[in-house]
Amino acid sequence: MRLAMHADLSNAPGVRVRLAALVLGSVLPLAAIGVFLIENLYATERRQLIDDTRARVRAITAALDREFDSTIVALQALGTSRMLEVGDLAGFHTRAHSALANMRADSIVLVGTDGALLMSTRRPFGQALPKLRSTPLLRRILASGQPGVSDLFIGPLSGDYIYSMGVPIRQGGSIVMTLNATATHAQLAQVLKVQGLPVNWRAALVDRNGLVAARSHAIEKFLAKEIPPALKARLAAHSEDAVESRTLDGIRVYTVFSRSASSGWSAIVGIPLDELTQGLYRSLRWLIAATVGALGIGLALAWRIGGQIASSVQALVEPAHALGQQARLAIPPLYFREANALGTALTRAGQDLHGARAARRESEERLALAASAARLGIWVRDLDSGALWTSPDWRVLFAFDPAHEVGIDDFMRRIHADDRAGVQAILAQALTTRQRYETEYRIELPDGNLRWIGSQGNVETDASGKARLLRGVSFDISTRRRSELDIEQMRKEVTHLARVALMGELTGAMAHELNQPLTSILSNAQAALRYLRQQPPRLDQVHAILADIVSEDERAGQIIERLRRLFDKRETLPQPVAIDTLVAEVAHLLRNDLINHGVILALDLGAGAAVVDADKVQLQQVLINLLINACDAMAERGKDDSLVLLRSAFGPERTVLLSVCDSGAGIAPAAMAQLFTPFFTTKASGMGLGLSICRNIAQAHGGRLWAENNAGPGATFYLSLPLRAPLP
């Protein structure tokens, strides 16, 4: 896995590449933001320009309407001439010539309702004039009775494209003729010129048929030419609009138009798209140039700085290897303060590591010497592979050959068969709980001898909490265990001697107790003999006497058996003992002795069915000692019919409490502290071992024995024992 990781790292991009990516990641988003801002600004400026152009087009349309209206007003004023009413067309011809000087027109004509030219300022009066072949304006005026403006047409007299404005002339309430003024595109050129449009823009005035009547560029070429069909259809559908199109000379423009509601003529302004977008493209070119420049400078700096960083880092690689190999570090001056700081830190780390390694070697040597001196065997078990490493002292301790490869099964087979399951359980529990453990067990050496081993260890886990190693030490505790066994044997001997001493104190009472059944047996035997001598023998009486003899014999046997158990030297195993039954047996056993001492024994049995796991004989020994001591304490006081209270009750935390309360002189404060000390006694003929043995017995059963003076006369001894654990 580590090799794979190193392989992946070897394919990782270098510092230069990452710095270049950083430059790209910094500059390109800024460039994108710049493009967005420029396009947004362009869109705003474009909308503003188009809105301004709409206003200009409306202004051109309004100027065109004023041009038409001013001529129409002049014609209406001229049409009121008296000469027309009286039919003086010659005089009106002269009047029209005079009025033409103040009008923006080329000629003034009178047109009859049949389309005949009645008069024209282009010809002397009386000269023959042609009849108009097409008279759409005349028809509109006759139909509406209102003035109007014609579309472009070829003048019959001039032969050029002209347009006319006409007003109706009425006589007697009827239209008898129209008074018209004609003009050429030159008159309309002034309408476009005064708007001051940019030179490259295209502007035009078109009639209702979509023919060009005036144009800002090349009017001679495009006069009376029809605008593109798409634009013409747009003009027919909308009074105002803006659309991309092409001019008649093929220039792509953004066209804005407005149609006059009165004349039906339209003003058209085309903004060349190249001019419209040249600001955007110019800004974008500058932005691209700036971005490329920034990228070039940034990448160059990134490449240079990345090279310096890479060389600084590379310069630290060899010192890092030398640090691991404990070699001398040689770090050259580096480009960056941080790299120099890292180099200084590596140098200090090398010095610290050298000192730590020296300290570790010294510690390991001390530990090895200490372990060797204490004959400690060290072992480590790898839980993943199952391999077991052991120190030389451990092999000596377990009598394994130094060249022999030891496994966990070899170790387990060396443990004594009776202890093997317990050791396995302790190791399994340590692996489960991850807690430190301590245990003692026996091993069987190849020569057949036994050796006691003490072992301590703990489980080591990885970062995820999984158990990886089991590490511990083992040491020889045979000498200590033999000493403990010897001490235990001596304790048993002393306990037995104490019971024998008790037997001496109880001999008189036991003799008196045995005397009763023996006397009864003798009397019954003598009576049986008398009944047998009678003729005939009274066998029915003999049968009853023999039954009494058997009963008294069993009674004597029970007395002897209780004594035998009490003073038997053999070791007994713990067994369930009913506390109140035990108290009753001890009271029965000491009944005669207590009577001889003049002591009344009162029982207060409150433990009910309380049961403890105990050596019954040893607990009997404790209670007998405490009762005899109570009798002696009251005998010293010289009080007749003294009372001893033997009580059983449940104690706290699943315990049973036995107490022996006397009414003697109590325990002196000086004696209280040494009461349970071996060989300490207040009796003239005492050994000083009774209470000491009783406390040892109590502690061996997991209990406690102590004494307290009563509030009144006497003292009380307390024995606390743990109750038997309930069955699962």
XYZ file of C-alpha atoms in Angstrom:
728
model
C 0.000 0.000 0.000
C 2.879 2.370 0.768
C 4.490 1.586 -2.606
C 1.215 2.357 -4.346
C 0.957 5.612 -2.454
C 4.500 6.602 -3.464
C 3.667 5.732 -7.068
C 0.639 8.008 -6.961
C 2.705 10.827 -5.447
C 5.338 10.474 -8.165
C 2.648 11.264 -10.766
C 1.413 14.315 -8.858
C 1.907 17.688 -10.620
C 4.848 19.804 -9.555
C 4.918 23.228 -7.932
C 5.325 25.014 -11.283
C 2.261 23.338 -12.738
C 0.199 24.116 -9.650
C 1.331 27.774 -9.633
C 0.520 28.019 -13.343
C -2.910 26.583 -12.588
C -3.234 29.181 -9.813
C -2.405 31.987 -12.268
C -4.890 30.639 -14.810
C -7.485 30.188 -12.107
C -6.977 33.794 -10.973
C -6.696 35.621 -14.316
C -9.241 33.784 -16.465
C -12.190 34.345 -14.080
C -11.273 38.036 -13.942
C -11.161 38.105 -17.745
C -14.554 36.399 -17.872
C -15.920 39.002 -15.470
C -14.420 41.720 -17.688
C -16.111 40.235 -20.769
C -19.393 40.141 -18.891
C -19.028 43.756 -17.774
C -18.031 44.928 -21.253
C -20.927 43.103 -22.885
C -23.280 44.476 -20.251
C -21.928 47.998 -20.838
C -22.179 47.505 -24.600
C -25.749 46.286 -24.292
C -26.598 49.308 -22.147
C -24.924 51.726 -24.575
C -26.579 49.991 -27.530
C -30.005 50.296 -25.945
C -29.289 53.959 -25.212
C -28.090 54.575 -28.790
C -31.133 52.866 -30.256
C -33.419 54.862 -27.975
C -31.641 58.057 -29.047
C -31.946 57.012 -32.706
C -35.683 56.385 -32.257
C -35.981 59.960 -31.005
C -34.013 61.226 -34.005
C -36.156 59.258 -36.436
C -39.279 60.692 -34.830
C -37.715 64.138 -35.166
C -37.034 63.511 -38.883
C -40.617 62.349 -39.362
C -41.873 65.438 -37.560
C -39.625 67.681 -39.688
C -40.918 65.964 -42.834
C -44.502 66.561 -41.711
C -43.690 70.217 -41.041
C -42.169 70.482 -44.512
C -45.328 69.096 -46.069
C -47.617 71.089 -43.808
C -45.897 74.409 -44.520
C -46.304 73.924 -48.260
C -49.916 72.824 -47.853
C -50.653 75.916 -45.710
C -49.102 78.136 -48.381
C -51.173 76.413 -51.076
C -54.324 76.838 -49.018
C -53.608 80.563 -48.679
C -52.911 80.861 -52.385
C -56.067 78.902 -53.186
C -58.217 81.650 -51.687
C -57.207 84.019 -54.472
C -60.152 85.968 -56.089
C -58.666 85.221 -59.440
C -59.583 81.569 -59.159
C -63.131 82.474 -58.266
C -63.558 84.631 -61.380
C -61.604 82.227 -63.606
C -58.702 84.586 -64.229
C -56.135 81.828 -64.707
C -53.698 84.183 -66.502
C -53.655 86.526 -63.537
C -53.420 83.565 -61.162
C -50.415 82.276 -63.140
C -48.631 85.547 -62.421
C -49.712 85.407 -58.758
C -48.441 81.836 -58.473
C -45.031 82.792 -59.845
C -44.765 85.438 -57.168
C -45.862 83.028 -54.393
C -43.430 80.289 -55.538
C -40.499 82.381 -54.382
C -41.645 81.971 -50.760
C -42.400 78.223 -50.990
C -40.121 75.156 -50.794
C -41.326 73.881 -54.155
C -40.228 73.769 -57.806
C -43.567 74.583 -59.445
C -47.237 75.310 -58.829
C -49.914 73.668 -60.976
C -53.665 73.587 -61.235
C -55.162 70.164 -61.979
C -58.698 69.682 -63.159
C -60.900 66.991 -61.750
C -60.305 64.998 -64.930
C -56.511 65.131 -64.483
C -55.889 67.844 -67.073
C -53.206 70.407 -66.271
C -54.938 73.786 -66.263
C -51.842 75.805 -65.391
C -48.159 75.298 -64.546
C -45.537 77.782 -63.540
C -43.075 75.675 -65.563
C -44.758 76.866 -68.828
C -45.916 80.275 -69.974
C -49.646 80.774 -69.580
C -51.625 79.639 -72.576
C -49.091 77.056 -73.728
C -50.553 73.631 -74.231
C -50.141 71.297 -71.236
C -50.406 67.467 -71.153
C -52.993 65.482 -69.238
C -51.813 63.435 -66.242
C -51.992 59.735 -66.861
C -52.072 58.678 -63.184
C -53.669 60.819 -60.540
C -53.686 58.913 -57.190
C -53.324 62.141 -55.181
C -56.233 63.737 -57.116
C -58.425 60.760 -56.328
C -57.588 60.900 -52.618
C -58.336 64.641 -52.453
C -61.634 64.238 -54.320
C -62.532 61.307 -52.073
C -61.596 62.879 -48.758
C -61.879 66.547 -49.496
C -58.609 67.009 -47.562
C -55.133 68.094 -48.617
C -52.637 65.352 -49.312
C -49.125 64.380 -50.356
C -48.406 62.184 -53.359
C -45.862 59.403 -53.733
C -42.922 59.748 -56.134
C -43.787 59.949 -59.783
C -42.176 61.183 -63.021
C -43.241 64.741 -63.752
C -44.858 65.105 -67.220
C -43.174 68.439 -67.785
C -39.750 67.947 -66.130
C -39.332 64.254 -66.812
C -37.746 63.851 -63.283
C -38.982 62.099 -60.170
C -41.040 64.528 -58.183
C -43.691 64.509 -55.498
C -46.541 66.962 -55.026
C -48.665 68.396 -52.300
C -52.227 69.337 -53.193
C -55.205 71.141 -51.703
C -58.808 71.118 -53.023
C -60.286 74.280 -54.662
C -64.037 74.555 -54.120
C -66.596 76.611 -55.993
C -70.192 76.449 -55.064
C -69.408 73.856 -52.417
C -67.841 71.411 -54.879
C -64.229 70.612 -55.673
C -63.558 71.928 -59.126
C -59.792 71.591 -59.210
C -56.716 71.036 -57.010
C -53.861 73.434 -56.419
C -50.566 71.487 -56.239
C -46.944 72.297 -55.512
C -44.274 69.946 -56.877
C -40.779 69.397 -55.518
C -37.760 67.150 -56.119
C -35.561 65.178 -53.707
C -33.387 68.265 -53.301
C -36.104 69.873 -51.184
C -36.139 66.831 -48.862
C -32.351 66.619 -48.577
C -32.435 69.585 -46.234
C -34.708 67.655 -43.857
C -32.015 64.958 -43.456
C -29.092 67.329 -43.425
C -30.252 69.455 -40.514
C -30.392 66.338 -38.236
C -26.605 66.161 -38.064
C -26.412 62.372 -38.262
C -22.992 60.670 -38.119
C -21.323 60.478 -41.521
C -21.348 56.664 -41.741
C -25.010 56.347 -40.829
C -27.546 55.816 -43.575
C -30.790 57.861 -43.590
C -33.630 57.903 -46.101
C -37.160 59.225 -46.655
C -39.510 56.851 -48.471
C -43.030 57.271 -49.749
C -45.941 55.012 -49.051
C -44.867 52.646 -51.820
C -41.449 52.136 -50.223
C -39.627 54.181 -52.866
C -36.621 56.218 -51.802
C -37.495 59.930 -52.077
C -34.416 61.243 -50.246
C -31.190 59.653 -48.998
C -28.122 60.757 -47.109
C -25.772 58.852 -49.463
C -25.810 58.350 -53.266
C -29.348 59.663 -53.833
C -28.704 59.879 -57.596
C -28.086 56.103 -57.633
C -30.949 55.028 -55.394
C -33.634 57.654 -56.076
C -37.049 55.977 -56.525
C -35.501 52.581 -55.724
C -37.666 50.275 -53.679
C -36.351 49.411 -50.202
C -35.645 45.692 -49.422
C -38.868 43.633 -49.301
C -38.372 42.539 -45.662
C -38.008 46.117 -44.534
C -40.955 47.196 -46.702
C -43.148 44.536 -45.086
C -41.980 45.716 -41.676
C -42.912 49.295 -42.589
C -46.369 48.176 -43.628
C -46.928 46.299 -40.349
C -45.513 48.779 -37.814
C -45.520 52.517 -37.478
C -42.217 52.344 -35.537
C -39.693 49.551 -35.124
C -36.016 48.599 -35.132
C -34.551 45.659 -37.004
C -31.300 44.430 -38.499
C -31.230 44.665 -42.305
C -29.092 45.595 -45.273
C -29.135 48.910 -47.138
C -29.566 49.135 -50.894
C -25.788 49.437 -51.185
C -25.321 46.179 -49.216
C -24.250 47.565 -45.807
C -25.441 45.627 -42.739
C -27.199 48.112 -40.502
C -29.430 48.258 -37.506
C -32.452 50.053 -38.953
C -34.801 52.311 -36.980
C -37.879 53.705 -38.770
C -40.943 55.826 -38.071
C -43.983 56.338 -40.350
C -45.929 59.613 -40.469
C -49.551 59.163 -39.599
C -50.642 62.105 -41.847
C -48.612 61.630 -45.024
C -47.825 57.899 -44.792
C -44.189 58.695 -45.621
C -41.456 57.114 -43.432
C -38.086 58.213 -42.082
C -35.434 55.478 -41.945
C -32.054 55.616 -40.169
C -29.550 52.763 -40.458
C -26.648 52.411 -37.997
C -23.850 50.305 -39.544
C -23.433 47.196 -37.413
C -19.679 47.446 -37.686
C -19.856 50.894 -36.149
C -22.394 49.730 -33.586
C -20.161 46.886 -32.416
C -16.764 48.411 -32.990
C -16.670 49.748 -29.421
C -17.443 46.283 -28.101
C -14.842 44.656 -30.283
C -12.288 47.317 -29.425
C -12.882 46.810 -25.699
C -12.742 43.035 -26.112
C -9.503 43.294 -28.056
C -8.013 45.395 -25.292
C -9.291 42.936 -22.697
C -7.885 39.954 -24.595
C -4.558 41.727 -24.988
C -4.509 42.594 -21.273
C -5.503 39.026 -20.332
C -2.831 37.499 -22.530
C -0.291 39.924 -21.134
C -1.319 39.193 -17.551
C -1.228 35.469 -18.231
C 2.179 35.729 -19.810
C 3.603 37.739 -16.933
C 1.850 35.575 -14.328
C 2.951 32.297 -15.912
C 6.508 33.573 -16.238
C 6.560 34.580 -12.573
C 4.853 31.338 -11.573
C 7.408 29.330 -13.536
C 10.299 31.226 -11.966
C 8.927 31.190 -8.401
C 7.837 27.553 -8.798
C 11.345 26.667 -9.877
C 12.774 28.405 -6.826
C 10.318 26.631 -4.521
C 11.000 23.291 -6.185
C 14.757 23.754 -5.936
C 14.412 24.786 -2.273
C 12.292 21.737 -1.487
C 14.592 19.480 -3.503
C 17.538 20.849 -1.588
C 15.893 19.597 1.616
C 15.350 16.042 0.298
C 18.931 14.863 0.823
C 19.150 16.369 4.337
C 15.856 14.603 5.169
C 17.349 11.273 3.996
C 20.483 12.031 5.992
C 18.295 12.745 9.040
C 16.818 9.255 8.799
C 20.256 7.678 8.349
C 21.777 9.639 11.235
C 24.258 11.311 8.877
C 25.518 14.883 9.133
C 23.102 17.468 7.701
C 24.399 19.951 5.106
C 21.683 22.464 4.140
C 22.648 25.244 1.654
C 21.073 28.725 1.734
C 17.611 28.620 0.177
C 15.441 31.144 -1.699
C 12.679 31.551 0.851
C 12.555 32.444 4.530
C 10.152 29.557 5.208
C 12.453 27.075 3.465
C 15.427 28.340 5.484
C 13.302 28.023 8.641
C 12.449 24.450 7.655
C 16.126 23.744 7.038
C 16.981 25.132 10.472
C 14.209 22.993 11.973
C 15.619 19.897 10.214
C 19.052 20.658 11.616
C 17.648 20.997 15.123
C 15.520 17.889 14.616
C 18.645 16.000 13.603
C 20.385 17.126 16.772
C 17.340 16.272 18.897
C 16.929 12.928 17.145
C 20.574 12.081 17.709
C 20.189 12.897 21.398
C 16.905 10.970 21.604
C 18.441 7.937 19.946
C 21.365 8.048 22.324
C 18.967 8.352 25.267
C 16.849 5.528 23.887
C 19.865 3.262 23.496
C 20.903 4.036 27.041
C 17.349 3.423 28.259
C 17.170 0.140 26.354
C 20.485 -0.950 27.827
C 19.309 -0.054 31.329
C 16.018 -1.840 30.742
C 17.848 -4.890 29.423
C 20.159 -4.885 32.450
C 17.205 -4.449 34.824
C 15.233 -7.190 33.093
C 18.229 -9.491 33.136
C 18.953 -8.748 36.802
C 15.317 -9.378 37.736
C 15.168 -12.350 35.378
C 12.190 -10.795 33.590
C 11.161 -12.485 30.380
C 9.744 -10.071 27.780
C 7.422 -11.230 25.004
C 5.399 -9.641 22.209
C 2.610 -11.351 20.265
C 1.583 -9.980 16.854
C -2.179 -10.509 16.722
C -2.352 -10.120 12.922
C 0.335 -12.670 11.981
C 0.237 -14.698 15.211
C 4.049 -14.461 15.513
C 5.476 -14.557 19.045
C 8.727 -12.748 19.882
C 10.462 -13.673 23.142
C 13.558 -12.373 24.882
C 16.458 -14.727 25.830
C 15.541 -14.460 29.540
C 11.974 -15.555 28.721
C 13.268 -18.635 26.908
C 15.439 -19.507 29.901
C 12.481 -18.978 32.227
C 10.257 -21.338 30.202
C 13.114 -23.756 29.398
C 12.964 -23.281 25.596
C 16.045 -23.806 23.456
C 17.422 -20.452 22.141
C 17.361 -21.779 18.566
C 13.828 -23.148 18.854
C 11.080 -21.092 17.204
C 8.400 -20.660 19.832
C 4.727 -20.227 18.930
C 1.663 -19.523 21.034
C 0.773 -23.256 20.984
C 4.211 -24.146 22.390
C 3.658 -21.622 25.164
C 0.194 -23.015 25.987
C 1.470 -26.600 26.106
C 4.100 -25.547 28.645
C 1.383 -24.312 31.066
C 0.114 -26.814 33.634
C -3.061 -28.532 32.442
C -5.045 -27.319 35.472
C -4.082 -23.669 34.808
C -4.248 -23.618 30.991
C -7.946 -22.800 30.630
C -7.681 -19.964 33.159
C -4.742 -18.374 31.303
C -6.587 -18.631 27.988
C -9.669 -16.996 29.520
C -7.626 -14.115 30.969
C -5.900 -13.462 27.606
C -9.242 -13.554 25.781
C -10.748 -11.116 28.288
C -7.770 -8.755 27.862
C -8.293 -8.754 24.087
C -11.991 -7.999 24.571
C -11.716 -5.264 27.213
C -8.345 -3.804 26.055
C -7.358 -3.648 29.751
C -4.118 -4.536 31.499
C -4.068 -7.990 33.063
C -2.101 -9.829 35.763
C -2.122 -13.562 36.397
C -0.170 -16.390 38.036
C 0.108 -19.954 36.766
C 2.297 -23.047 36.842
C 4.435 -24.443 34.028
C 5.732 -27.973 33.618
C 9.424 -28.029 32.767
C 10.886 -30.755 30.527
C 12.510 -32.386 33.598
C 9.064 -32.783 35.238
C 9.483 -30.018 37.826
C 6.906 -27.263 38.306
C 7.629 -23.555 38.245
C 5.288 -20.751 39.290
C 5.150 -17.837 36.821
C 3.775 -14.349 37.327
C 2.745 -12.531 34.147
C 1.595 -8.995 33.379
C 0.670 -7.520 30.015
C -1.458 -5.138 28.033
C -3.050 -4.885 24.587
C -1.862 -2.246 22.108
C -4.307 -0.932 19.465
C -3.988 1.077 16.259
C -5.660 4.399 15.481
C -8.933 2.659 14.604
C -9.046 0.851 17.963
C -8.219 -2.592 16.529
C -5.990 -4.772 18.733
C -2.584 -5.219 17.083
C -0.081 -6.368 19.732
C -0.182 -8.194 23.043
C 2.908 -7.267 25.043
C 3.973 -8.430 28.488
C 6.589 -9.678 30.943
C 6.897 -12.971 32.831
C 8.911 -13.698 35.974
C 9.593 -16.574 38.339
C 7.505 -16.457 41.545
C 8.198 -20.042 42.672
C 10.046 -18.994 45.834
C 7.271 -16.619 46.869
C 4.577 -19.185 46.155
C 6.385 -21.856 48.170
C 6.705 -19.414 51.046
C 3.001 -18.589 50.817
C 2.104 -22.295 50.767
C 4.349 -22.904 53.792
C 2.725 -19.994 55.604
C -0.737 -21.311 54.693
C 0.203 -24.744 56.026
C 1.489 -23.192 59.225
C -1.721 -21.205 59.542
C -3.720 -24.414 59.195
C -1.570 -26.078 61.840
C -2.018 -23.169 64.216
C -5.768 -23.191 63.557
C -5.882 -26.893 64.291
C -3.900 -26.368 67.508
C -6.373 -23.682 68.489
C -9.215 -26.137 67.935
C -7.341 -28.720 70.057
C -6.977 -26.100 72.797
C -10.704 -25.508 72.519
C -11.220 -29.257 72.948
C -9.393 -29.067 76.269
C -11.679 -26.288 77.425
C -14.747 -28.223 76.256
C -13.669 -31.637 77.665
C -15.618 -31.310 80.893
C -18.763 -30.180 79.140
C -18.472 -32.904 76.557
C -17.843 -35.551 79.245
C -20.982 -34.416 81.082
C -22.953 -34.453 77.804
C -21.676 -37.980 76.967
C -22.335 -39.177 80.533
C -26.066 -38.737 80.107
C -26.550 -41.122 77.139
C -23.989 -43.568 78.579
C -25.791 -43.654 81.957
C -29.079 -44.155 80.168
C -27.580 -46.970 78.082
C -26.246 -48.685 81.260
C -29.588 -48.390 83.109
C -31.495 -49.711 80.110
C -29.058 -52.608 79.650
C -29.443 -53.621 83.331
C -33.248 -53.468 83.047
C -33.131 -55.577 79.902
C -31.113 -58.242 81.740
C -33.717 -58.343 84.506
C -36.534 -58.768 82.018
C -34.628 -61.542 80.254
C -34.113 -63.474 83.534
C -37.856 -63.586 84.183
C -39.731 -66.725 83.216
C -41.000 -66.340 80.697
C -38.777 -63.366 79.541
C -40.684 -60.159 78.922
C -39.503 -59.625 75.364
C -41.914 -56.762 74.698
C -40.221 -54.710 77.410
C -36.782 -55.771 76.183
C -37.683 -54.547 72.678
C -38.590 -51.085 73.998
C -35.432 -50.991 76.144
C -33.248 -51.896 73.162
C -34.856 -49.071 71.138
C -33.943 -46.615 73.934
C -30.380 -48.000 73.972
C -30.079 -47.441 70.183
C -31.463 -43.891 70.507
C -29.022 -42.993 73.313
C -26.169 -44.587 71.389
C -26.959 -42.445 68.309
C -27.095 -39.425 70.558
C -23.656 -40.194 71.919
C -22.390 -40.835 68.394
C -23.620 -37.421 67.216
C -21.805 -35.757 70.129
C -18.610 -37.584 69.248
C -19.054 -36.819 65.487
C -19.439 -33.081 66.176
C -16.284 -33.136 68.212
C -14.472 -35.134 65.572
C -15.436 -32.675 62.823
C -14.490 -29.734 64.943
C -11.021 -31.053 65.684
C -10.351 -32.881 62.409
C -7.056 -31.765 60.825
C -8.167 -32.479 57.282
C -8.901 -29.499 54.966
C -12.514 -29.073 53.897
C -13.822 -27.277 50.804
C -16.272 -24.358 50.940
C -19.891 -25.453 50.780
C -23.303 -23.811 51.243
C -23.880 -23.152 54.936
C -27.234 -22.035 56.379
C -26.380 -19.388 58.958
C -29.240 -19.959 61.392
C -28.676 -23.751 61.298
C -24.973 -23.188 62.043
C -25.853 -20.953 65.014
C -28.262 -23.581 66.399
C -25.642 -26.361 66.098
C -22.996 -24.287 67.901
C -25.498 -23.427 70.665
C -26.319 -27.131 71.094
C -22.627 -28.036 71.109
C -21.844 -25.513 73.899
C -25.020 -26.020 75.903
C -23.492 -27.928 78.810
C -20.352 -25.777 78.924
C -22.438 -22.592 79.107
C -24.534 -24.138 81.908
C -21.376 -24.991 83.806
C -20.244 -21.342 83.471
C -23.620 -20.109 84.682
C -24.249 -18.334 81.358
C -27.641 -18.057 79.714
C -27.382 -18.096 75.896
C -30.176 -16.185 74.125
C -30.619 -16.615 70.376
C -32.075 -13.926 68.091
C -32.171 -15.562 64.645
C -33.171 -12.941 62.036
C -31.163 -14.144 59.027
C -33.909 -16.503 57.914
C -32.716 -18.595 54.961
C -29.394 -16.730 54.583
C -26.713 -18.979 53.041
C -22.963 -18.386 52.669
C -20.227 -20.305 50.853
C -17.860 -21.281 53.689
C -15.873 -23.925 55.536
C -18.487 -24.921 58.118
C -15.974 -26.218 60.683
C -13.966 -22.984 60.579
C -17.090 -20.866 61.091
C -18.035 -23.116 64.046
C -14.545 -22.503 65.448
C -15.032 -18.704 65.189
C -18.421 -18.736 66.957
C -17.190 -21.154 69.701
C -14.157 -18.892 70.341
C -16.360 -15.786 70.571
C -18.872 -17.497 72.933
C -16.144 -18.936 75.212
C -14.477 -15.478 75.334
C -17.866 -13.980 76.298
C -18.223 -16.558 79.097
C -14.687 -15.796 80.340
C -15.351 -12.043 80.247
C -18.427 -12.404 82.445
C -16.707 -14.940 84.738
C -14.009 -12.324 85.436
C -16.793 -9.981 86.522
C -18.194 -12.654 88.906
C -21.798 -12.239 87.927
C -24.175 -15.209 88.189
C -26.720 -16.055 85.507
C -24.958 -13.808 83.018
C -26.605 -13.343 79.620
C -24.951 -13.795 76.226
C -26.938 -12.784 73.120
C -26.096 -14.519 69.827
C -27.857 -12.674 66.968
C -28.046 -13.218 63.168
C -29.362 -10.570 60.755
C -28.984 -9.328 57.183
C -26.295 -6.677 56.700
C -25.735 -4.052 53.984
C -24.644 -4.885 50.402
C -25.682 -8.568 50.380
C -24.017 -9.600 53.662
C -25.136 -11.478 56.772
C -24.110 -10.192 60.201
C -23.474 -12.406 63.275
C -22.934 -10.742 66.654
C -22.003 -12.067 70.120
C -22.955 -9.611 72.854
C -21.920 -10.143 76.476
C -22.562 -8.196 79.683
C -19.018 -8.403 81.018
C -16.510 -5.727 81.885
C -15.939 -4.663 78.243
C -12.604 -4.134 76.443
C -10.044 -1.693 77.779
C -9.121 1.092 75.286
C -5.445 0.075 75.407
C -6.338 -3.522 74.527
C -8.778 -2.601 71.708
C -5.997 -1.724 69.221
C -4.122 -5.041 69.834
C -7.145 -7.258 70.302
C -6.547 -9.287 67.104
C -2.733 -9.220 67.244
C -1.174 -12.735 67.465
C -0.030 -13.753 70.988
C -1.743 -10.793 72.615
C -4.050 -11.912 75.492
C -5.615 -10.564 78.654
C -6.127 -14.081 80.105
C -3.672 -15.524 82.601
C -3.569 -18.894 80.837
C -4.385 -17.770 77.245
C -2.189 -18.311 74.146
C -3.246 -15.059 72.395
C -4.020 -16.855 69.101
C -7.796 -17.338 69.224
C -8.978 -13.923 67.986
C -6.103 -13.632 65.493
C -7.079 -16.977 63.939
C -10.752 -15.983 63.939
C -9.978 -12.769 62.006
C -7.872 -14.698 59.461
C -10.750 -17.153 58.977
C -13.171 -14.236 58.463
C -10.867 -12.572 55.895
C -10.304 -15.896 54.105
C -14.102 -16.044 53.616
C -14.230 -12.480 52.236
C -15.682 -11.163 55.475
C -14.699 -9.014 58.429
C -14.410 -9.443 62.222
C -14.336 -6.544 64.679
C -15.297 -5.623 68.249
C -17.028 -2.682 69.924
C -17.831 -1.830 73.524
C -21.527 -1.653 74.322
C -23.265 1.506 75.472
C -23.925 -0.355 78.731
C -21.836 -3.136 80.268
C -19.949 -5.587 78.101
C -18.756 -5.735 74.507
C -20.009 -7.080 71.164
C -18.030 -8.969 68.504
C -19.318 -8.706 64.926
C -18.747 -11.181 62.076
C -19.802 -10.016 58.578
C -19.879 -12.554 55.717
C -20.905 -12.159 52.033
C -24.071 -13.975 51.038
C -23.843 -16.748 48.519
C -24.137 -15.445 44.939
C -27.531 -16.285 43.376
C -27.593 -18.956 40.696
C -27.646 -17.587 37.123
